PDB file of C-alpha atoms in Angstrom:
ATOM      1  CA  MET A   1     129.482  14.602  61.922  1.00 56.00           C
ATOM      2  CA  THR A   2     129.818  11.639  59.706  1.00 65.00           C
ATOM      3  CA  GLY A   3     126.116  11.012  59.244  1.00 63.00           C
ATOM      4  CA  THR A   4     125.755   8.272  61.863  1.00 72.00           C
ATOM      5  CA  GLU A   5     125.950  10.543  64.856  1.00 75.00           C
ATOM      6  CA  HIS A   6     122.853  12.116  66.300  1.00 71.00           C
ATOM      7  CA  PRO A   7     122.689  15.668  67.571  1.00 70.00           C
ATOM      8  CA  PRO A   8     122.926  16.026  71.335  1.00 72.00           C
ATOM      9  CA  ARG A   9     119.675  15.593  73.220  1.00 76.00           C
ATOM     10  CA  ARG A  10     118.051  18.563  74.834  1.00 73.00           C
ATOM     11  CA  ALA A  11     117.194  18.560  78.464  1.00 71.00           C
ATOM     12  CA  PRO A  12     113.506  17.851  79.015  1.00 70.00           C
ATOM     13  CA  ALA A  13     111.459  21.003  79.393  1.00 70.00           C
ATOM     14  CA  GLU A  14     110.074  21.805  82.777  1.00 71.00           C
ATOM     15  CA  PRO A  15     106.353  21.212  83.050  1.00 66.00           C
ATOM     16  CA  LEU A  16     104.198  24.288  82.804  1.00 64.00           C
ATOM     17  CA  PRO A  17     102.717  25.435  86.079  1.00 65.00           C
ATOM     18  CA  ALA A  18      99.073  24.623  86.554  1.00 63.00           C
ATOM     19  CA  ASP A  19      96.648  27.436  85.897  1.00 57.00           C
ATOM     20  CA  PRO A  20      95.786  29.143  89.130  1.00 57.00           C
ATOM     21  CA  ALA A  21      92.298  28.739  90.427  1.00 55.00           C
ATOM     22  CA  PRO A  22      90.033  31.501  89.226  1.00 55.00           C
ATOM     23  CA  GLY A  23      90.038  34.169  91.891  1.00 50.00           C
ATOM     24  CA  PRO A  24      87.738  37.053  92.519  1.00 47.00           C
ATOM     25  CA  VAL A  25      87.591  39.908  90.075  1.00 49.00           C
ATOM     26  CA  PRO A  26      89.875  42.741  91.255  1.00 51.00           C
ATOM     27  CA  ASP A  27      86.875  44.988  91.847  1.00 53.00           C
ATOM     28  CA  GLY A  28      84.978  42.240  93.649  1.00 56.00           C
ATOM     29  CA  PRO A  29      82.190  39.918  92.580  1.00 59.00           C
ATOM     30  CA  ARG A  30      79.135  41.193  90.788  1.00 67.00           C
ATOM     31  CA  THR A  31      76.388  42.024  93.226  1.00 78.00           C
ATOM     32  CA  TRP A  32      72.719  42.762  92.709  1.00 76.00           C
ATOM     33  CA  PRO A  33      73.163  46.543  93.063  1.00 79.00           C
ATOM     34  CA  HIS A  34      75.897  46.358  90.416  1.00 80.00           C
ATOM     35  CA  VAL A  35      73.732  44.351  88.023  1.00 84.00           C
ATOM     36  CA  LEU A  36      70.755  46.626  88.650  1.00 88.00           C
ATOM     37  CA  SER A  37      72.869  49.699  87.918  1.00 87.00           C
ATOM     38  CA  LEU A  38      73.863  48.158  84.567  1.00 89.00           C
ATOM     39  CA  VAL A  39      70.232  47.406  83.736  1.00 92.00           C
ATOM     40  CA  ALA A  40      69.187  50.908  84.807  1.00 92.00           C
ATOM     41  CA  SER A  41      71.943  52.370  82.617  1.00 93.00           C
ATOM     42  CA  GLY A  42      70.614  50.472  79.614  1.00 94.00           C
ATOM     43  CA  VAL A  43      67.033  51.564  80.268  1.00 96.00           C
ATOM     44  CA  LEU A  44      68.157  55.151  80.811  1.00 96.00           C
ATOM     45  CA  GLY A  45      70.131  55.009  77.558  1.00 96.00           C
ATOM     46  CA  ALA A  46      67.111  53.717  75.645  1.00 96.00           C
ATOM     47  CA  ALA A  47      64.993  56.530  77.101  1.00 96.00           C
ATOM     48  CA  ALA A  48      67.676  59.066  76.150  1.00 96.00           C
ATOM     49  CA  GLY A  49      67.609  57.752  72.576  1.00 94.00           C
ATOM     50  CA  GLY A  50      63.845  58.242  72.458  1.00 93.00           C
ATOM     51  CA  LEU A  51      64.244  61.727  73.932  1.00 93.00           C
ATOM     52  CA  ALA A  52      66.821  62.654  71.294  1.00 92.00           C
ATOM     53  CA  ILE A  53      64.473  61.562  68.494  1.00 90.00           C
ATOM     54  CA  SER A  54      61.563  63.427  70.083  1.00 88.00           C
ATOM     55  CA  LEU A  55      63.580  66.638  70.490  1.00 89.00           C
ATOM     56  CA  ALA A  56      64.771  66.494  66.889  1.00 86.00           C
ATOM     57  CA  ALA A  57      61.260  65.839  65.545  1.00 85.00           C
ATOM     58  CA  HIS A  58      59.694  68.668  67.555  1.00 85.00           C
ATOM     59  CA  SER A  59      62.467  71.047  66.560  1.00 84.00           C
ATOM     60  CA  ARG A  60      61.993  70.286  62.880  1.00 81.00           C
ATOM     61  CA  ALA A  61      58.218  70.598  63.180  1.00 81.00           C
ATOM     62  CA  SER A  62      58.533  73.954  64.990  1.00 82.00           C
ATOM     63  CA  CYS A  63      60.765  75.369  62.270  1.00 80.00           C
ATOM     64  CA  ASP A  64      59.009  73.593  59.388  1.00 78.00           C
ATOM     65  CA  ALA A  65      62.302  72.010  58.367  1.00 73.00           C
ATOM     66  CA  GLY A  66      62.758  68.579  56.830  1.00 68.00           C
ATOM     67  CA  ARG A  67      61.141  66.750  53.939  1.00 68.00           C
ATOM     68  CA  ASP A  68      57.858  65.946  55.673  1.00 69.00           C
ATOM     69  CA  ALA A  69      56.275  67.444  58.777  1.00 60.00           C
ATOM     70  CA  GLY A  70      59.189  67.431  61.184  1.00 60.00           C
ATOM     71  CA  GLY A  71      61.162  64.847  59.221  1.00 67.00           C
ATOM     72  CA  ARG A  72      59.329  62.078  61.048  1.00 69.00           C
ATOM     73  CA  THR A  73      59.954  59.439  58.383  1.00 79.00           C
ATOM     74  CA  GLU A  74      63.717  59.806  58.564  1.00 78.00           C
ATOM     75  CA  LEU A  75      63.675  59.960  62.353  1.00 77.00           C
ATOM     76  CA  ALA A  76      61.381  56.921  62.597  1.00 80.00           C
ATOM     77  CA  LEU A  77      63.990  54.925  60.698  1.00 87.00           C
ATOM     78  CA  LEU A  78      66.676  56.165  63.093  1.00 87.00           C
ATOM     79  CA  LEU A  79      64.653  55.344  66.223  1.00 88.00           C
ATOM     80  CA  PRO A  80      65.669  51.664  66.669  1.00 91.00           C
ATOM     81  CA  VAL A  81      69.304  52.421  65.909  1.00 93.00           C
ATOM     82  CA  LEU A  82      69.401  55.327  68.330  1.00 92.00           C
ATOM     83  CA  VAL A  83      67.595  53.530  71.150  1.00 94.00           C
ATOM     84  CA  VAL A  84      69.908  50.512  70.949  1.00 95.00           C
ATOM     85  CA  GLY A  85      73.003  52.674  70.458  1.00 95.00           C
ATOM     86  CA  PHE A  86      72.244  54.962  73.389  1.00 96.00           C
ATOM     87  CA  ALA A  87      71.415  51.949  75.603  1.00 96.00           C
ATOM     88  CA  PHE A  88      74.742  50.366  74.650  1.00 96.00           C
ATOM     89  CA  CYS A  89      76.587  53.613  75.436  1.00 95.00           C
ATOM     90  CA  GLY A  90      74.866  53.839  78.808  1.00 94.00           C
ATOM     91  CA  VAL A  91      75.869  50.296  79.756  1.00 93.00           C
ATOM     92  CA  MET A  92      79.448  50.790  78.544  1.00 93.00           C
ATOM     93  CA  VAL A  93      79.888  53.981  80.567  1.00 93.00           C
ATOM     94  CA  ALA A  94      78.484  52.200  83.626  1.00 90.00           C
ATOM     95  CA  MET A  95      80.880  49.294  83.121  1.00 89.00           C
ATOM     96  CA  LEU A  96      83.876  51.610  82.769  1.00 89.00           C
ATOM     97  CA  THR A  97      83.181  53.574  85.941  1.00 85.00           C
ATOM     98  CA  PRO A  98      84.632  52.283  89.204  1.00 80.00           C
ATOM     99  CA  ARG A  99      82.373  50.181  91.369  1.00 74.00           C
ATOM    100  CA  ARG A 100      81.111  52.527  93.984  1.00 76.00           C
ATOM    101  CA  HIS A 101      77.649  53.249  95.259  1.00 78.00           C
ATOM    102  CA  PRO A 102      75.141  52.561  92.434  1.00 75.00           C
ATOM    103  CA  LEU A 103      73.788  56.121  92.512  1.00 79.00           C
ATOM    104  CA  LEU A 104      77.289  57.588  92.197  1.00 82.00           C
ATOM    105  CA  ARG A 105      77.882  55.224  89.331  1.00 83.00           C
ATOM    106  CA  MET A 106      74.896  56.645  87.465  1.00 89.00           C
ATOM    107  CA  LEU A 107      76.273  60.199  87.461  1.00 92.00           C
ATOM    108  CA  PRO A 108      78.764  59.643  84.582  1.00 92.00           C
ATOM    109  CA  VAL A 109      76.064  57.716  82.711  1.00 94.00           C
ATOM    110  CA  VAL A 110      73.616  60.621  82.971  1.00 95.00           C
ATOM    111  CA  LEU A 111      76.290  63.129  81.929  1.00 95.00           C
ATOM    112  CA  ALA A 112      77.392  61.052  78.928  1.00 95.00           C
ATOM    113  CA  LEU A 113      73.827  60.433  77.763  1.00 96.00           C
ATOM    114  CA  GLY A 114      72.971  64.115  78.181  1.00 95.00           C
ATOM    115  CA  ALA A 115      75.939  65.021  76.006  1.00 95.00           C
ATOM    116  CA  LEU A 116      74.802  62.499  73.373  1.00 94.00           C
ATOM    117  CA  VAL A 117      71.269  63.938  73.348  1.00 94.00           C
ATOM    118  CA  LEU A 118      72.629  67.471  72.902  1.00 93.00           C
ATOM    119  CA  TRP A 119      74.959  66.288  70.143  1.00 92.00           C
ATOM    120  CA  PHE A 120      72.132  64.545  68.271  1.00 91.00           C
ATOM    121  CA  PHE A 121      69.892  67.595  68.621  1.00 89.00           C
ATOM    122  CA  ALA A 122      72.627  69.849  67.255  1.00 87.00           C
ATOM    123  CA  VAL A 123      73.473  67.541  64.339  1.00 86.00           C
ATOM    124  CA  ARG A 124      70.087  66.155  63.251  1.00 83.00           C
ATOM    125  CA  GLY A 125      67.491  68.310  65.012  1.00 80.00           C
ATOM    126  CA  THR A 126      68.531  71.721  63.757  1.00 79.00           C
ATOM    127  CA  LEU A 127      69.067  71.419  60.034  1.00 73.00           C
ATOM    128  CA  ASP A 128      71.422  74.340  59.529  1.00 72.00           C
ATOM    129  CA  GLY A 129      71.048  75.825  56.081  1.00 71.00           C
ATOM    130  CA  TYR A 130      67.728  74.093  55.344  1.00 72.00           C
ATOM    131  CA  PRO A 131      65.153  76.619  54.097  1.00 72.00           C
ATOM    132  CA  GLY A 132      62.754  76.483  57.035  1.00 67.00           C
ATOM    133  CA  ASP A 133      60.144  78.997  58.165  1.00 67.00           C
ATOM    134  CA  LEU A 134      62.119  82.166  58.953  1.00 69.00           C
ATOM    135  CA  GLY A 135      59.100  83.641  60.736  1.00 75.00           C
ATOM    136  CA  ARG A 136      59.292  80.952  63.412  1.00 76.00           C
ATOM    137  CA  CYS A 137      63.016  80.242  63.597  1.00 79.00           C
ATOM    138  CA  GLY A 138      66.237  81.851  62.482  1.00 76.00           C
ATOM    139  CA  PRO A 139      68.336  80.691  59.533  1.00 75.00           C
ATOM    140  CA  ASP A 140      70.007  78.096  61.770  1.00 77.00           C
ATOM    141  CA  ASN A 141      66.605  76.388  62.392  1.00 78.00           C
ATOM    142  CA  VAL A 142      66.903  76.527  66.182  1.00 81.00           C
ATOM    143  CA  PRO A 143      63.378  76.738  67.610  1.00 83.00           C
ATOM    144  CA  PRO A 144      62.512  79.661  69.901  1.00 82.00           C
ATOM    145  CA  TRP A 145      61.716  77.322  72.811  1.00 84.00           C
ATOM    146  CA  TRP A 146      65.288  75.960  72.890  1.00 82.00           C
ATOM    147  CA  PRO A 147      67.346  77.624  75.675  1.00 84.00           C
ATOM    148  CA  GLY A 148      70.054  79.877  74.291  1.00 82.00           C
ATOM    149  CA  TRP A 149      72.652  78.718  76.818  1.00 83.00           C
ATOM    150  CA  LEU A 150      72.523  75.137  75.488  1.00 80.00           C
ATOM    151  CA  PRO A 151      74.489  74.331  72.331  1.00 76.00           C
ATOM    152  CA  SER A 152      72.570  73.725  69.152  1.00 73.00           C
TER     153      SER A 152
END
């Protein structure tokens, strides 16, 4: 090249194909039973969060463990976080399950929320190592009314 020549021209690019029209979602459109199952999962999750707080507070009160009677101050601060968090988990599990009958869809939600309640009870409800009332509960602060076959 001597400076006056131009580089060869490229062939014009082919136009991009038009975006396809939005089609139905692979699982099908959202129906009222589907939406209601999501709402029910959120409500069930919020109730499970309240149940977890209640179980932990009653366990602490039974064993006289925690700073105040049952650790209610600490648990009251956790209540909004737990209710919203459990509701979110319930909705997410419902969204991740395949779209089948709404009652069958609730089964994994109930199982997941039950596992979360048991986990919270084991972690925050039974303060292992806290010097509670040994006359009421053992050194692990598990109340006598808690079934032995459930983890704590």
